PDB file of C-alpha atoms and ligand atoms in Angstrom:
ATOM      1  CA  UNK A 286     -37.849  -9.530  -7.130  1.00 96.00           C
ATOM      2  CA  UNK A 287     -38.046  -5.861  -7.835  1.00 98.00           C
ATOM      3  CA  UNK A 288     -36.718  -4.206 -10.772  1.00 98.00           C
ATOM      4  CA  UNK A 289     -36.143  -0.440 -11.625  1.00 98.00           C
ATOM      5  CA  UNK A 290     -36.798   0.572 -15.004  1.00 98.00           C
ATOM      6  CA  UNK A 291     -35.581   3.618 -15.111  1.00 98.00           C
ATOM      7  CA  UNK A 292     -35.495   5.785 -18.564  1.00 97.00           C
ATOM      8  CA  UNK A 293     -36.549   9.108 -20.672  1.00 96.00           C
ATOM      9  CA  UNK A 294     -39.767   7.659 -22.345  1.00 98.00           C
ATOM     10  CA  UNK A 295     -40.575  10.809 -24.242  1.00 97.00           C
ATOM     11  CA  UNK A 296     -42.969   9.010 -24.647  1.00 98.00           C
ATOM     12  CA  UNK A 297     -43.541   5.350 -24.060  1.00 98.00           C
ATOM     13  CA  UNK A 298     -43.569   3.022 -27.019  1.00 98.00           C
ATOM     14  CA  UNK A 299     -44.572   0.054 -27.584  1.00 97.00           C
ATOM     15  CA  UNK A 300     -40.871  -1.234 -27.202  1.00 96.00           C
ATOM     16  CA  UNK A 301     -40.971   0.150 -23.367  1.00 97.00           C
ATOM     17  CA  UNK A 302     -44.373  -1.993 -22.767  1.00 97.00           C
ATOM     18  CA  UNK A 303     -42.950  -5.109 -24.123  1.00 96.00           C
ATOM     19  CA  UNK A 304     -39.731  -5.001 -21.902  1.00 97.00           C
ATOM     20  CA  UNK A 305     -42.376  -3.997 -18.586  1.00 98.00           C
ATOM     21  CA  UNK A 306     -44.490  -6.628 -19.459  1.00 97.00           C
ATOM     22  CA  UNK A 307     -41.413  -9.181 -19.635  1.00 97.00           C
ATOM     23  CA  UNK A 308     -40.003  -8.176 -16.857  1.00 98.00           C
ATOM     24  CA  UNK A 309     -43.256  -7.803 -14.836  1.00 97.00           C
ATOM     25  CA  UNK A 310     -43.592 -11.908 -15.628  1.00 97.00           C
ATOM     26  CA  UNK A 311     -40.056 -12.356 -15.366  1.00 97.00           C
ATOM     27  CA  UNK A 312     -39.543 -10.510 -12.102  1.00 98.00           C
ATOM     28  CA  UNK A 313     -43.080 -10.051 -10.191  1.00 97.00           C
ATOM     29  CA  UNK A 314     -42.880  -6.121  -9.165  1.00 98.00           C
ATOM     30  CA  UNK A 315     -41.192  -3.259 -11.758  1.00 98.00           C
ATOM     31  CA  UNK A 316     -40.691   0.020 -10.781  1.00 98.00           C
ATOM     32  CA  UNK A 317     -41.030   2.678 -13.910  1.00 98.00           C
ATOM     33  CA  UNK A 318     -38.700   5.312 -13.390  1.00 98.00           C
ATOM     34  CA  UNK A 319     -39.233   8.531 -15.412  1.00 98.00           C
ATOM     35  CA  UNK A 320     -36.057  10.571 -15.648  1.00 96.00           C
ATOM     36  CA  UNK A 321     -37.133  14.487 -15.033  1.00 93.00           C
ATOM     37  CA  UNK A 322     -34.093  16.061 -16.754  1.00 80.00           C
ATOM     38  CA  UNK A 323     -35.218  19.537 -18.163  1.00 73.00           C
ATOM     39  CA  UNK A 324     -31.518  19.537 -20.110  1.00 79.00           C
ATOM     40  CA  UNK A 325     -33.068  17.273 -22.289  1.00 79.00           C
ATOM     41  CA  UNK A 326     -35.939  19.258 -23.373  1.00 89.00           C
ATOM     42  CA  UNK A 327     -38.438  16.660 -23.461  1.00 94.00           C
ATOM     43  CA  UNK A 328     -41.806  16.924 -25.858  1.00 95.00           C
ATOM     44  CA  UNK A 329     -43.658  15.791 -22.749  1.00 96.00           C
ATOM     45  CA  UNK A 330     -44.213  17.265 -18.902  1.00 95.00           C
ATOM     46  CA  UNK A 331     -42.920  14.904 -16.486  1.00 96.00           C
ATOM     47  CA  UNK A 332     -46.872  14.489 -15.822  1.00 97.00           C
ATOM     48  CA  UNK A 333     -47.850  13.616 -19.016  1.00 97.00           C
ATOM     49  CA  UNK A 334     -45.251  10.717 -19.410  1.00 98.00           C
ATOM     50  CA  UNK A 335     -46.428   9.412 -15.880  1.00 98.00           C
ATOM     51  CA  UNK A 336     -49.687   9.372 -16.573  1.00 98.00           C
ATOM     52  CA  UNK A 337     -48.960   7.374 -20.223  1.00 98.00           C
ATOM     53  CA  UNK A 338     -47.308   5.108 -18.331  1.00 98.00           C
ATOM     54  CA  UNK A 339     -50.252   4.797 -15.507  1.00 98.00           C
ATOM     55  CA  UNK A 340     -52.556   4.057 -18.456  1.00 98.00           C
ATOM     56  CA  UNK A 341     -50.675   1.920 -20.215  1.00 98.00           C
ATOM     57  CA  UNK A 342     -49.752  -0.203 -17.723  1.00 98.00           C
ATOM     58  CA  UNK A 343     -53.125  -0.240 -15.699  1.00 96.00           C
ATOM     59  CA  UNK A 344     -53.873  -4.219 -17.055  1.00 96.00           C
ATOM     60  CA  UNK A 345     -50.578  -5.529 -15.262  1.00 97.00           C
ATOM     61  CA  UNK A 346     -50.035  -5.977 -11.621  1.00 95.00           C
ATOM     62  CA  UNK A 347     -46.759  -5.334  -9.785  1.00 97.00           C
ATOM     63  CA  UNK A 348     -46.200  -2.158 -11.352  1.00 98.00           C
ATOM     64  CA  UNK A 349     -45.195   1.182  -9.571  1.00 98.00           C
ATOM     65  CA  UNK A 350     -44.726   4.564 -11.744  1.00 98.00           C
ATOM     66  CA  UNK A 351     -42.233   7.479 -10.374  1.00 98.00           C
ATOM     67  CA  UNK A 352     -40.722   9.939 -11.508  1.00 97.00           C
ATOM     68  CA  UNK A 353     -36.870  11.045 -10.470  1.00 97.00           C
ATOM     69  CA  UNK A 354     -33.980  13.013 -10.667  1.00 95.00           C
ATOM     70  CA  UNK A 355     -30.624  12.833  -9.498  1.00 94.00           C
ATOM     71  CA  UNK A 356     -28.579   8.698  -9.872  1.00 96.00           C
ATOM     72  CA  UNK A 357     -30.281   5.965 -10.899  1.00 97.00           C
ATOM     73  CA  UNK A 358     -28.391   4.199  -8.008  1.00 98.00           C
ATOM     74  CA  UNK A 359     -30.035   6.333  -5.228  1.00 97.00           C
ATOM     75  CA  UNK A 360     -33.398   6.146  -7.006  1.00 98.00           C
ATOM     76  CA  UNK A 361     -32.874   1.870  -6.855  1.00 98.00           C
ATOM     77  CA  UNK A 362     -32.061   2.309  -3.673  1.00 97.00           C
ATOM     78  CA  UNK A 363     -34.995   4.830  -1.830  1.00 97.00           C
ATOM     79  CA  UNK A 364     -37.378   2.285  -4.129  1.00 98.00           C
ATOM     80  CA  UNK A 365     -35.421  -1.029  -2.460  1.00 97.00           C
ATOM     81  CA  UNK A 366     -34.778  -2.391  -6.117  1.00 98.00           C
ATOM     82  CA  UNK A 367     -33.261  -5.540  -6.495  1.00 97.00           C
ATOM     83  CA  UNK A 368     -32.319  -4.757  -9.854  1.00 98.00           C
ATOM     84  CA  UNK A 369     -32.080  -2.288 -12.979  1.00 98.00           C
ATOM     85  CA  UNK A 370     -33.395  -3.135 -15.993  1.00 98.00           C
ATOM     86  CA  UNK A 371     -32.162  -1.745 -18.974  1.00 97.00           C
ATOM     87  CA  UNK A 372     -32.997  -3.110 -23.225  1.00 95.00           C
ATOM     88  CA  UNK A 373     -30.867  -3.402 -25.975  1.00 94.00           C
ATOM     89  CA  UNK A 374     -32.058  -3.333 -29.570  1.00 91.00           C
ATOM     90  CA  UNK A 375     -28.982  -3.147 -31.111  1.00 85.00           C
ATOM     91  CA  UNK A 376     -25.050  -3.354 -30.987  1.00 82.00           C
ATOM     92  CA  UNK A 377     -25.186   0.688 -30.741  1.00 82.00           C
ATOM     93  CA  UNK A 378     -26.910   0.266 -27.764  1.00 87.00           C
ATOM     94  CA  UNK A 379     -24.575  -1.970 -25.954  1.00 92.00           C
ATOM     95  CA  UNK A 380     -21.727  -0.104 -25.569  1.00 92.00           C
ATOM     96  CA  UNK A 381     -23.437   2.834 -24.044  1.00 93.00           C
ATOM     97  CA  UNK A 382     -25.442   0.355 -21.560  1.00 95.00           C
ATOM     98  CA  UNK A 383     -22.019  -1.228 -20.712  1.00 96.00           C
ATOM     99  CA  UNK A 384     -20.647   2.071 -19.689  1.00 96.00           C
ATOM    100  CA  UNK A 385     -23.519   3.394 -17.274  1.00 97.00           C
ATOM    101  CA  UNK A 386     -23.747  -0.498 -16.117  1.00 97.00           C
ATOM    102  CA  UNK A 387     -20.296  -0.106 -14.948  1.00 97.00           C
ATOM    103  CA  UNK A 388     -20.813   3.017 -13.364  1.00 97.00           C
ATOM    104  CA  UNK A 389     -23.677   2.095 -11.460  1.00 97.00           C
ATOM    105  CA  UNK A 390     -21.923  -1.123 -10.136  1.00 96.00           C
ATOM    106  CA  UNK A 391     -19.223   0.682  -9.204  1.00 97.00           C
ATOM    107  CA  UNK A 392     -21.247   3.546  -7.310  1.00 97.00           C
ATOM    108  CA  UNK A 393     -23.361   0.465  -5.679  1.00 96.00           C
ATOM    109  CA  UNK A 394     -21.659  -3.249  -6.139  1.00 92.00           C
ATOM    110  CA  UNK A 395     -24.725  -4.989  -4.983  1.00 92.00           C
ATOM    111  CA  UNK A 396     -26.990  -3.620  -7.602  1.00 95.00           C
ATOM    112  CA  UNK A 397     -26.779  -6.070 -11.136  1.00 96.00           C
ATOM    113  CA  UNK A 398     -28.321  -4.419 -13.978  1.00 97.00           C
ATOM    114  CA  UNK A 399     -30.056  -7.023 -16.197  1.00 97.00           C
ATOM    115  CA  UNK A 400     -30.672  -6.287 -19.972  1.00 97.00           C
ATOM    116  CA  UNK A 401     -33.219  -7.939 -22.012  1.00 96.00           C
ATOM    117  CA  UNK A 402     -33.286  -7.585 -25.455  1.00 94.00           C
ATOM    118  CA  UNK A 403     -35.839  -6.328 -27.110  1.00 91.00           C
ATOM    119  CA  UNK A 404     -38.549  -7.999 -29.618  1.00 92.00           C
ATOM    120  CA  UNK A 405     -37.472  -8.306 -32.740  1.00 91.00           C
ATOM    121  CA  UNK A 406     -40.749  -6.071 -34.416  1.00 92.00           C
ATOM    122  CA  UNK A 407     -39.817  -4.003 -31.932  1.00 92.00           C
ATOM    123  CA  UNK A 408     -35.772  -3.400 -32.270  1.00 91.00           C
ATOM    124  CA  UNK A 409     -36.125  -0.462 -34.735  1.00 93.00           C
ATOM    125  CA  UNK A 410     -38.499   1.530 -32.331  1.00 95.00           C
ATOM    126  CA  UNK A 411     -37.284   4.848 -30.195  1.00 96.00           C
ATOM    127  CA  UNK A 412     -39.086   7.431 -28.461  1.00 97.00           C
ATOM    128  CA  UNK A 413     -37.351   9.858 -30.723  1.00 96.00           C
ATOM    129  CA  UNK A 414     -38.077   7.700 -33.962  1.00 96.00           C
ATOM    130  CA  UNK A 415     -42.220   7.971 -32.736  1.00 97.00           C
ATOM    131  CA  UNK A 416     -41.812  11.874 -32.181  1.00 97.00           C
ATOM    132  CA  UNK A 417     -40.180  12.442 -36.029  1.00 96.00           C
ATOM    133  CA  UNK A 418     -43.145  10.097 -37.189  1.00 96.00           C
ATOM    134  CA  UNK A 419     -45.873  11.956 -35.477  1.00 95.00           C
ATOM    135  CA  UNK A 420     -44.329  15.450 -36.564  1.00 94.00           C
ATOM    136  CA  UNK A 421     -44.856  14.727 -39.953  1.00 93.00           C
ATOM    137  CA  UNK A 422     -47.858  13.337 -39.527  1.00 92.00           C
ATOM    138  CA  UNK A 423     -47.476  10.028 -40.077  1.00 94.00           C
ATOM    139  CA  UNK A 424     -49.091   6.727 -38.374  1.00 95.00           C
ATOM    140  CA  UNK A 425     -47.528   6.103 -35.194  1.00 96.00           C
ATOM    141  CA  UNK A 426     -50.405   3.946 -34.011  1.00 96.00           C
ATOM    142  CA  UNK A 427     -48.424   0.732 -34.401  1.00 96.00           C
ATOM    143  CA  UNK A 428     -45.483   2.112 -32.562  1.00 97.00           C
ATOM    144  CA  UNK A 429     -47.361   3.501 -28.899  1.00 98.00           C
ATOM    145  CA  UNK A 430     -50.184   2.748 -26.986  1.00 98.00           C
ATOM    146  CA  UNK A 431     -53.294   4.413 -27.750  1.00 96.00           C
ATOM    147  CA  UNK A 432     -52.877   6.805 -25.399  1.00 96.00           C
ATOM    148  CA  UNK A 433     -49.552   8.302 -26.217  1.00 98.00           C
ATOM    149  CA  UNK A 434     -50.974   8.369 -29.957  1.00 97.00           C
ATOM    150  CA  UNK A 435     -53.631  10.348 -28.546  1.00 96.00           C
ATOM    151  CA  UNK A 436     -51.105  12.779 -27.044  1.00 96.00           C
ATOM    152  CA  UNK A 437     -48.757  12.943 -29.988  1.00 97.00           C
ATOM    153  CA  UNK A 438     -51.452  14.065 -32.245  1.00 93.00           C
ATOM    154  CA  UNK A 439     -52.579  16.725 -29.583  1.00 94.00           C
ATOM    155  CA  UNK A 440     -48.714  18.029 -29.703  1.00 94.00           C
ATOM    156  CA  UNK A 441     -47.806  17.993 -33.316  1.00 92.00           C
ATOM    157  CA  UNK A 442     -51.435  18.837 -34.196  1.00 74.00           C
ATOM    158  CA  UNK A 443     -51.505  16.353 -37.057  1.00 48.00           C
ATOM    159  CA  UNK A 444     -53.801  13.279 -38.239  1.00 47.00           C
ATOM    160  CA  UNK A 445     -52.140  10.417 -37.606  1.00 44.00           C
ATOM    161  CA  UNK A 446     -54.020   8.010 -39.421  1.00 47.00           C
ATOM    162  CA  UNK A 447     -57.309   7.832 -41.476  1.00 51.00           C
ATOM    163  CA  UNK A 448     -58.485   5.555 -38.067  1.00 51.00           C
ATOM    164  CA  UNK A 449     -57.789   8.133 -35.954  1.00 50.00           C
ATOM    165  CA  UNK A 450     -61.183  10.031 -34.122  1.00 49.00           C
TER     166      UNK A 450
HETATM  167  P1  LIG B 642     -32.858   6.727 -21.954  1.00 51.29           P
HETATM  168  O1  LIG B 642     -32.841   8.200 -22.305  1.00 51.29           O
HETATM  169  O2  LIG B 642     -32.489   6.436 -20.541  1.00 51.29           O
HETATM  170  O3  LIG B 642     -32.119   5.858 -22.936  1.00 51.29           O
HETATM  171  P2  LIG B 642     -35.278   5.682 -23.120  1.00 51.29           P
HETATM  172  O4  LIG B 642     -36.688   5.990 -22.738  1.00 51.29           O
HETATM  173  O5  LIG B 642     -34.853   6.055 -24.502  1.00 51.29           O
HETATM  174  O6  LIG B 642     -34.413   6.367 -22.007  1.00 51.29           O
HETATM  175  O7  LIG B 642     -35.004   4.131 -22.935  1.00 51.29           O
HETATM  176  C1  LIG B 642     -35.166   3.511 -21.677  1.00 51.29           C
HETATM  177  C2  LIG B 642     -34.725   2.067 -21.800  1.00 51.29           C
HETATM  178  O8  LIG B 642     -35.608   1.383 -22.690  1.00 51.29           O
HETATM  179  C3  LIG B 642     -33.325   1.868 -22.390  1.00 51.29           C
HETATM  180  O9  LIG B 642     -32.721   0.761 -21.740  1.00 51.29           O
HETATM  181  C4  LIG B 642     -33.574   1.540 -23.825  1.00 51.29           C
HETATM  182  O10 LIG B 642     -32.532   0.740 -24.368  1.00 51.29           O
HETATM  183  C5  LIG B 642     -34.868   0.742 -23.695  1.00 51.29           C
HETATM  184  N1  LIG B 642     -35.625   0.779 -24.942  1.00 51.29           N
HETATM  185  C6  LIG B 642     -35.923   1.855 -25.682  1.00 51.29           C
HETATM  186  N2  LIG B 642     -36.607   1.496 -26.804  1.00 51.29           N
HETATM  187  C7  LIG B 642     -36.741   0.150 -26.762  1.00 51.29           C
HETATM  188  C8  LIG B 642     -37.303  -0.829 -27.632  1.00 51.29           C
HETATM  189  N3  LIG B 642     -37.844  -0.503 -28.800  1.00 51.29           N
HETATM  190  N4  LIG B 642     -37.248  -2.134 -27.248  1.00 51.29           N
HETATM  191  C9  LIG B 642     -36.664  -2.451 -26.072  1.00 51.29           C
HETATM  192  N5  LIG B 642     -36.072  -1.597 -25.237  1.00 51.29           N
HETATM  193  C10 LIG B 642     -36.111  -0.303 -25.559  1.00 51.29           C
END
């Protein structure tokens, strides 16, 4: 089967990789979707976030990157996804994923979205938890792949941990 993952991931953490590699066992092909919405004012280019996720991802097979705009629904449906695939951390999260799952079955019936919930170590992690980290210069390496450490402590120009190069 093929699922669409589609999200923000500004940037990727390590909470993102454990749900692709899950659902790349689980499912066989995933499809990252990277949202391009400037409204959101995102810390990284559409580019940069792709080419985390490229890098991150390079050790697991089945895995497509893209970038999007526009419904998720359309996006599933020009990429021929079986699927979306959404995670939940916590009860906040649910009620928000209930309402866009809703709306997307209701713009496309035969698409099911399929939640899987998330590692425990790995329930209290958010792209926007990583970026308030890395601002202040604390260790995010434990949180991201090495990569998007890399790129956070080119952007908030900060040492992010005695390891660090
Ligand atoms: P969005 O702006 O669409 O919520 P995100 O990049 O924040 O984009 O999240 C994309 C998806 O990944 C969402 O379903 C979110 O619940 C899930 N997710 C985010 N962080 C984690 C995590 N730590 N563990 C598991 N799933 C997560």
């Amino acid at each position: 089967m093929r699922a669409l993952y589609p999200g923000s991931f500004d940037p990727l953490t390590n909470g993102h990789m454990d749900l692709i590699e899950r659902a790349s066992t689980l499912f066989g092909e995933v499809v990252v979707a990277v949202l391009s919405n400037p409204s959101k004012r995102p810390a990284f280019s559409i580019e940069q976030r792709l080419s985390q996720i490229h890098k991150a991802t390079k050790h697991l097979s089945g895995i497509e990157v893209i970038s999007f705009d526009g419904l998720t629904v359309h996006c599933a449906e020009t990429h021929h996804a079986d699927l979306i695939l959404r995670g939940l951390r916590a009860m906040s999260d649910f009620e928000y994923e209930l309402q866009i799952a809703h709306t997307n079955r209701s713009l496309a019936d035969r698409l099911e979205t399929v939640f899987l919930a998330t590692s425990a170590h790995h329930s209290f992690l958010s792209s926007s938890v990583v970026k308030e980290v890395a601002r202040f210069g604390g260790p995010v390496d434990h949180m991201v792949p090495c990569e998007v450490a890399k790129d956070l402590n080119r952007l908030f120009n900060s040492a992010l941990s005695p390891s660090q190069p």
